[in-house]
């Protein structure tokens, strides 16, 4: 018997006259769930029904004609040469190689998230619930990484998001590390879709021919060729420094903290003209002082 639902050609299940997708057959016995029960069990896949993955300690459902879940190699695999990831949809390819639903935004090739038909970057999937934030929610939380969503770094006192399948943030060694000369040599994290850190060729590179430097920000160029943030001063084409919107010549970058409000370092009684404040020179090193004032502090420490 065919399903009675208008336009559906699937086979009807049980006395309902409907296919499983439209409510026919046995239903999951979990309170509030309306999905179809799997196999000889009374529950759907999400609630433990059907065949389970045979990998020790795994509770996920087996996929396709295999005895393993997708994560442990079950189901159809990507047809792209050398790829072992799971295939998505009818394409026979994984998400990275074009499988599954794609973003409907013009010119975008990323995968669509949720029912919106858009990728996370263009508004698809669940969004962060913090007022004014448009980023995608992370993991099973209702917030983006910046607002506390997703897995957090396990190091005490660190509130940053954990990277990849690790329990640590990038700063504490989480995520994938640089594979320079086979890995184990460079401890830095990888950038972009590459297997290397920025210093060893990872991430986006400058689009200028024969330039091997990394592209900055959302641009396709390195700092030298106009990439990254630029100085907001009219007529200035230099790059903005630090967290400011201006180049060094127009007041950007970190300034010496000598004599500044709240600073640990300041003028001394009977001191020379150099040690008076506040100072507007550029900060150098970890002390947050310019070269001249850093020397004064180092001399004082040496003399006790």
Short mmCIF file of C-alpha atoms in Angstrom, two decimals:
data_model
loop_
_atom_site.label_atom_id
_atom_site.label_comp_id
_atom_site.label_asym_id
_atom_site.label_seq_id
_atom_site.Cartn_x
_atom_site.Cartn_y
_atom_site.Cartn_z
CA UNK A 1 0.00 0.00 0.00
CA UNK A 2 1.18 3.52 -0.83
CA UNK A 3 1.25 6.31 1.73
CA UNK A 4 -1.97 8.35 1.76
CA UNK A 5 -0.09 11.60 2.25
CA UNK A 6 -0.51 13.84 -0.83
CA UNK A 7 2.45 13.50 -3.21
CA UNK A 8 4.20 10.73 -1.22
CA UNK A 9 5.02 7.48 -3.01
CA UNK A 10 6.52 5.57 -0.09
CA UNK A 11 5.01 2.43 1.31
CA UNK A 12 2.39 2.69 4.08
CA UNK A 13 3.11 1.08 7.45
CA UNK A 14 0.50 -0.60 9.69
CA UNK A 15 -3.18 0.30 9.72
CA UNK A 16 -2.50 4.05 9.56
CA UNK A 17 -2.10 4.14 5.79
CA UNK A 18 0.97 6.38 6.16
CA UNK A 19 4.71 5.87 5.71
CA UNK A 20 7.11 6.21 8.66
CA UNK A 21 8.07 9.78 7.69
CA UNK A 22 4.42 10.90 7.81
CA UNK A 23 3.47 9.18 11.07
CA UNK A 24 2.80 5.57 10.10
CA UNK A 25 4.14 2.40 11.72
CA UNK A 26 5.39 2.04 15.28
CA UNK A 27 6.39 5.28 17.04
CA UNK A 28 9.09 5.99 19.62
CA UNK A 29 7.83 5.41 23.19
CA UNK A 30 9.87 8.26 24.66
CA UNK A 31 7.60 11.01 26.07
CA UNK A 32 7.23 13.87 23.61
CA UNK A 33 8.96 12.07 20.70
CA UNK A 34 7.01 11.43 17.49
CA UNK A 35 9.73 9.72 15.45
CA UNK A 36 9.43 6.16 14.17
CA UNK A 37 10.71 3.26 16.31
CA UNK A 38 13.80 1.54 14.87
CA UNK A 39 14.15 -2.21 14.25
CA UNK A 40 12.63 -4.45 16.90
CA UNK A 41 12.99 -1.82 19.62
CA UNK A 42 10.40 0.61 20.98
CA UNK A 43 12.54 3.72 20.47
CA UNK A 44 13.94 5.87 17.66
CA UNK A 45 17.68 6.11 16.95
CA UNK A 46 18.09 9.24 19.06
CA UNK A 47 16.62 7.52 22.13
CA UNK A 48 18.51 4.24 21.87
CA UNK A 49 16.49 2.25 19.35
CA UNK A 50 17.78 0.18 16.44
CA UNK A 51 21.22 -1.36 16.08
CA UNK A 52 24.01 0.24 18.13
CA UNK A 53 27.69 0.83 17.31
CA UNK A 54 29.85 -2.18 18.24
CA UNK A 55 32.85 -0.06 19.28
CA UNK A 56 33.54 -0.56 22.99
CA UNK A 57 32.05 2.27 25.04
CA UNK A 58 30.11 3.86 22.14
CA UNK A 59 26.33 4.30 22.54
CA UNK A 60 25.56 5.78 19.12
CA UNK A 61 23.49 3.97 16.49
CA UNK A 62 25.03 1.87 13.73
CA UNK A 63 24.77 3.39 10.26
CA UNK A 64 23.73 1.70 7.02
CA UNK A 65 24.63 -1.97 6.66
CA UNK A 66 27.62 -1.65 8.97
CA UNK A 67 27.96 -2.36 12.71
CA UNK A 68 29.57 1.03 13.43
CA UNK A 69 28.40 4.63 13.89
CA UNK A 70 29.55 7.38 11.49
CA UNK A 71 32.29 8.49 13.90
CA UNK A 72 33.83 5.00 14.00
CA UNK A 73 33.70 4.34 10.25
CA UNK A 74 30.13 3.17 9.67
CA UNK A 75 27.79 4.18 6.87
CA UNK A 76 28.81 5.36 3.41
CA UNK A 77 32.23 7.01 3.10
CA UNK A 78 33.28 9.96 0.93
CA UNK A 79 34.06 9.01 -2.69
CA UNK A 80 36.83 11.63 -2.92
CA UNK A 81 40.20 9.91 -3.41
CA UNK A 82 42.03 9.48 -0.11
CA UNK A 83 39.16 10.79 2.06
CA UNK A 84 37.76 8.57 4.83
CA UNK A 85 35.03 10.88 6.15
CA UNK A 86 31.33 10.03 6.00
CA UNK A 87 29.36 10.82 2.84
CA UNK A 88 26.42 13.24 3.19
CA UNK A 89 23.15 13.16 1.28
CA UNK A 90 22.97 11.57 -2.17
CA UNK A 91 26.19 13.13 -3.43
CA UNK A 92 28.51 10.40 -2.12
CA UNK A 93 30.83 13.10 -0.75
CA UNK A 94 31.60 14.47 2.72
CA UNK A 95 30.78 18.08 3.69
CA UNK A 96 34.35 19.26 3.02
CA UNK A 97 34.28 17.91 -0.56
CA UNK A 98 30.82 19.24 -1.45
CA UNK A 99 28.40 16.71 0.01
CA UNK A 100 25.14 17.47 1.83
CA UNK A 101 23.06 20.64 1.54
CA UNK A 102 25.01 23.72 0.45
CA UNK A 103 24.50 27.35 1.44
CA UNK A 104 22.00 29.19 -0.79
CA UNK A 105 23.88 32.51 -0.51
CA UNK A 106 25.24 33.59 -3.89
CA UNK A 107 28.85 32.54 -4.37
CA UNK A 108 29.07 30.56 -1.10
CA UNK A 109 30.13 26.88 -1.21
CA UNK A 110 29.89 26.07 2.49
CA UNK A 111 27.40 23.57 3.89
CA UNK A 112 23.93 24.70 4.98
CA UNK A 113 23.03 24.46 8.67
CA UNK A 114 19.56 23.64 10.00
CA UNK A 115 16.39 24.39 8.00
CA UNK A 116 17.44 27.86 6.82
CA UNK A 117 19.40 26.73 3.75
CA UNK A 118 22.32 28.95 4.81
CA UNK A 119 25.75 28.32 6.35
CA UNK A 120 26.57 29.64 9.83
CA UNK A 121 28.46 32.65 8.39
CA UNK A 122 25.36 33.77 6.45
CA UNK A 123 22.84 33.27 9.27
CA UNK A 124 22.05 29.55 9.20
CA UNK A 125 21.76 27.22 12.19
CA UNK A 126 21.12 28.27 15.79
CA UNK A 127 22.20 31.79 16.70
CA UNK A 128 23.70 33.23 19.90
CA UNK A 129 20.99 34.46 22.30
CA UNK A 130 22.94 37.46 23.62
CA UNK A 131 21.12 40.66 22.46
CA UNK A 132 22.88 42.22 19.49
CA UNK A 133 25.05 39.18 18.72
CA UNK A 134 24.59 37.51 15.31
CA UNK A 135 27.15 34.70 15.64
CA UNK A 136 26.24 31.01 15.58
CA UNK A 137 25.55 29.15 18.84
CA UNK A 138 28.19 26.53 19.72
CA UNK A 139 27.61 22.88 20.64
CA UNK A 140 24.50 22.20 22.71
CA UNK A 141 24.55 25.71 24.23
CA UNK A 142 22.59 28.81 23.21
CA UNK A 143 25.64 31.07 22.93
CA UNK A 144 28.64 31.66 20.65
CA UNK A 145 32.22 31.03 21.84
CA UNK A 146 32.77 34.68 22.71
CA UNK A 147 29.77 34.65 25.07
CA UNK A 148 30.56 31.36 26.81
CA UNK A 149 29.04 28.80 24.44
CA UNK A 150 30.51 25.46 23.44
CA UNK A 151 33.18 23.53 25.32
CA UNK A 152 35.48 25.57 27.53
CA UNK A 153 39.20 25.14 28.27
CA UNK A 154 39.77 22.85 31.27
CA UNK A 155 42.74 24.86 32.62
CA UNK A 156 41.74 26.51 35.91
CA UNK A 157 41.06 30.20 35.50
CA UNK A 158 40.86 30.07 31.68
CA UNK A 159 37.50 30.96 30.16
CA UNK A 160 38.37 30.51 26.49
CA UNK A 161 36.71 27.95 24.24
CA UNK A 162 38.20 24.47 23.81
CA UNK A 163 39.49 23.73 20.30
CA UNK A 164 38.57 20.69 18.19
CA UNK A 165 38.21 17.42 20.07
CA UNK A 166 40.63 18.53 22.80
CA UNK A 167 39.64 19.93 26.24
CA UNK A 168 42.05 22.88 25.87
CA UNK A 169 42.05 26.27 24.13
CA UNK A 170 44.69 27.09 21.48
CA UNK A 171 46.80 29.00 24.00
CA UNK A 172 47.07 25.96 26.28
CA UNK A 173 47.83 23.45 23.52
CA UNK A 174 44.37 22.53 22.28
CA UNK A 175 43.31 21.91 18.70
CA UNK A 176 45.51 20.65 15.89
CA UNK A 177 49.19 21.55 16.06
CA UNK A 178 51.61 22.48 13.25
CA UNK A 179 52.88 19.50 11.20
CA UNK A 180 56.19 21.15 10.19
CA UNK A 181 58.66 18.37 9.24
CA UNK A 182 56.17 15.70 10.18
CA UNK A 183 54.96 17.25 13.45
CA UNK A 184 56.27 17.27 16.99
CA UNK A 185 58.73 20.11 16.30
CA UNK A 186 56.56 23.23 16.17
CA UNK A 187 54.08 23.61 19.08
CA UNK A 188 51.96 26.32 17.42
CA UNK A 189 48.38 25.75 16.26
CA UNK A 190 47.37 25.28 12.63
CA UNK A 191 45.64 28.05 10.67
CA UNK A 192 42.88 27.93 8.10
CA UNK A 193 42.30 24.59 6.42
CA UNK A 194 46.01 23.78 6.39
CA UNK A 195 48.20 21.58 8.61
CA UNK A 196 50.70 24.33 9.40
CA UNK A 197 50.99 27.45 11.57
CA UNK A 198 51.31 30.90 9.96
CA UNK A 199 55.12 30.89 10.31
CA UNK A 200 55.40 27.62 8.38
CA UNK A 201 53.00 28.48 5.56
CA UNK A 202 49.60 27.81 7.11
CA UNK A 203 46.46 29.91 6.77
CA UNK A 204 45.65 32.28 3.90
CA UNK A 205 48.63 33.62 2.00
CA UNK A 206 49.04 37.02 0.33
CA UNK A 207 47.48 37.13 -3.14
CA UNK A 208 50.37 39.18 -4.59
CA UNK A 209 52.50 37.06 -6.90
CA UNK A 210 55.73 35.70 -5.34
CA UNK A 211 54.74 36.96 -1.87
CA UNK A 212 54.77 34.19 0.75
CA UNK A 213 53.56 36.19 3.74
CA UNK A 214 50.21 35.49 5.37
CA UNK A 215 47.05 37.43 4.48
CA UNK A 216 45.72 39.61 7.31
CA UNK A 217 42.17 39.97 8.60
CA UNK A 218 39.42 39.47 6.04
CA UNK A 219 41.59 40.68 3.19
CA UNK A 220 43.58 38.66 0.65
CA UNK A 221 46.83 40.55 1.24
CA UNK A 222 49.63 40.80 3.80
CA UNK A 223 50.25 44.03 5.77
CA UNK A 224 52.93 45.21 3.31
CA UNK A 225 50.54 44.88 0.34
CA UNK A 226 47.53 46.56 1.98
CA UNK A 227 45.97 43.77 4.02
CA UNK A 228 44.61 43.90 7.58
CA UNK A 229 43.27 47.01 9.30
CA UNK A 230 44.43 50.30 7.84
CA UNK A 231 44.92 53.68 9.52
CA UNK A 232 41.68 55.73 9.62
CA UNK A 233 43.51 59.03 9.14
CA UNK A 234 42.50 60.54 5.80
CA UNK A 235 45.15 60.04 3.14
CA UNK A 236 47.19 57.57 5.21
CA UNK A 237 47.70 54.09 3.77
CA UNK A 238 49.72 52.57 6.59
CA UNK A 239 48.49 49.67 8.72
CA UNK A 240 46.69 50.23 12.03
CA UNK A 241 48.68 49.12 15.09
CA UNK A 242 47.48 46.86 17.91
CA UNK A 243 43.84 47.23 18.92
CA UNK A 244 43.68 50.83 17.67
CA UNK A 245 42.43 52.26 14.36
CA UNK A 246 45.57 54.26 13.61
CA UNK A 247 49.16 53.75 12.53
CA UNK A 248 52.08 54.57 14.84
CA UNK A 249 52.58 58.01 13.31
CA UNK A 250 48.95 58.96 14.04
CA UNK A 251 48.81 57.69 17.63
CA UNK A 252 48.12 53.99 17.18
CA UNK A 253 49.76 51.05 18.90
CA UNK A 254 50.60 50.54 22.58
CA UNK A 255 52.06 53.53 24.38
CA UNK A 256 54.48 53.63 27.29
CA UNK A 257 52.64 53.40 30.63
CA UNK A 258 55.21 55.54 32.50
CA UNK A 259 53.33 58.23 34.43
CA UNK A 260 49.94 57.12 33.06
CA UNK A 261 46.95 56.88 35.41
CA UNK A 262 46.91 53.53 37.23
CA UNK A 263 50.46 52.63 36.11
CA UNK A 264 52.95 50.96 38.45
CA UNK A 265 55.72 53.15 37.08
CA UNK A 266 56.00 56.89 37.32
CA UNK A 267 58.13 59.98 38.10
CA UNK A 268 60.63 59.87 40.99
CA UNK A 269 61.37 62.72 43.38
CA UNK A 270 64.35 64.73 42.24
CA UNK A 271 64.49 62.69 39.03
CA UNK A 272 65.78 63.74 35.66
CA UNK A 273 63.72 65.14 32.79
CA UNK A 274 63.59 61.66 31.23
CA UNK A 275 61.79 60.07 34.16
CA UNK A 276 59.00 62.65 34.29
CA UNK A 277 55.64 61.64 32.86
CA UNK A 278 53.40 60.87 31.26
CA UNK A 279 55.28 59.33 28.34
CA UNK A 280 53.78 59.00 24.84
CA UNK A 281 56.49 56.85 23.28
CA UNK A 282 55.87 53.32 22.01
CA UNK A 283 55.85 50.49 24.52
CA UNK A 284 58.46 47.75 24.17
CA UNK A 285 58.59 44.33 25.83
CA UNK A 286 56.39 42.86 28.56
CA UNK A 287 56.69 45.77 31.02
CA UNK A 288 54.62 48.05 28.80
CA UNK A 289 57.35 50.70 28.84
CA UNK A 290 59.38 52.40 26.15
CA UNK A 291 63.05 51.47 25.78
CA UNK A 292 64.28 54.43 27.88
CA UNK A 293 61.92 53.90 30.83
CA UNK A 294 62.40 50.14 30.68
CA UNK A 295 66.15 50.75 31.20
CA UNK A 296 65.42 52.92 34.28
CA UNK A 297 63.29 50.17 35.84
CA UNK A 298 65.87 47.48 35.07
CA UNK A 299 68.65 49.60 36.66
CA UNK A 300 66.55 50.16 39.80
CA UNK A 301 65.87 46.44 40.12
CA UNK A 302 69.55 45.64 39.71
CA UNK A 303 70.53 48.14 42.41
CA UNK A 304 67.80 46.93 44.76
#
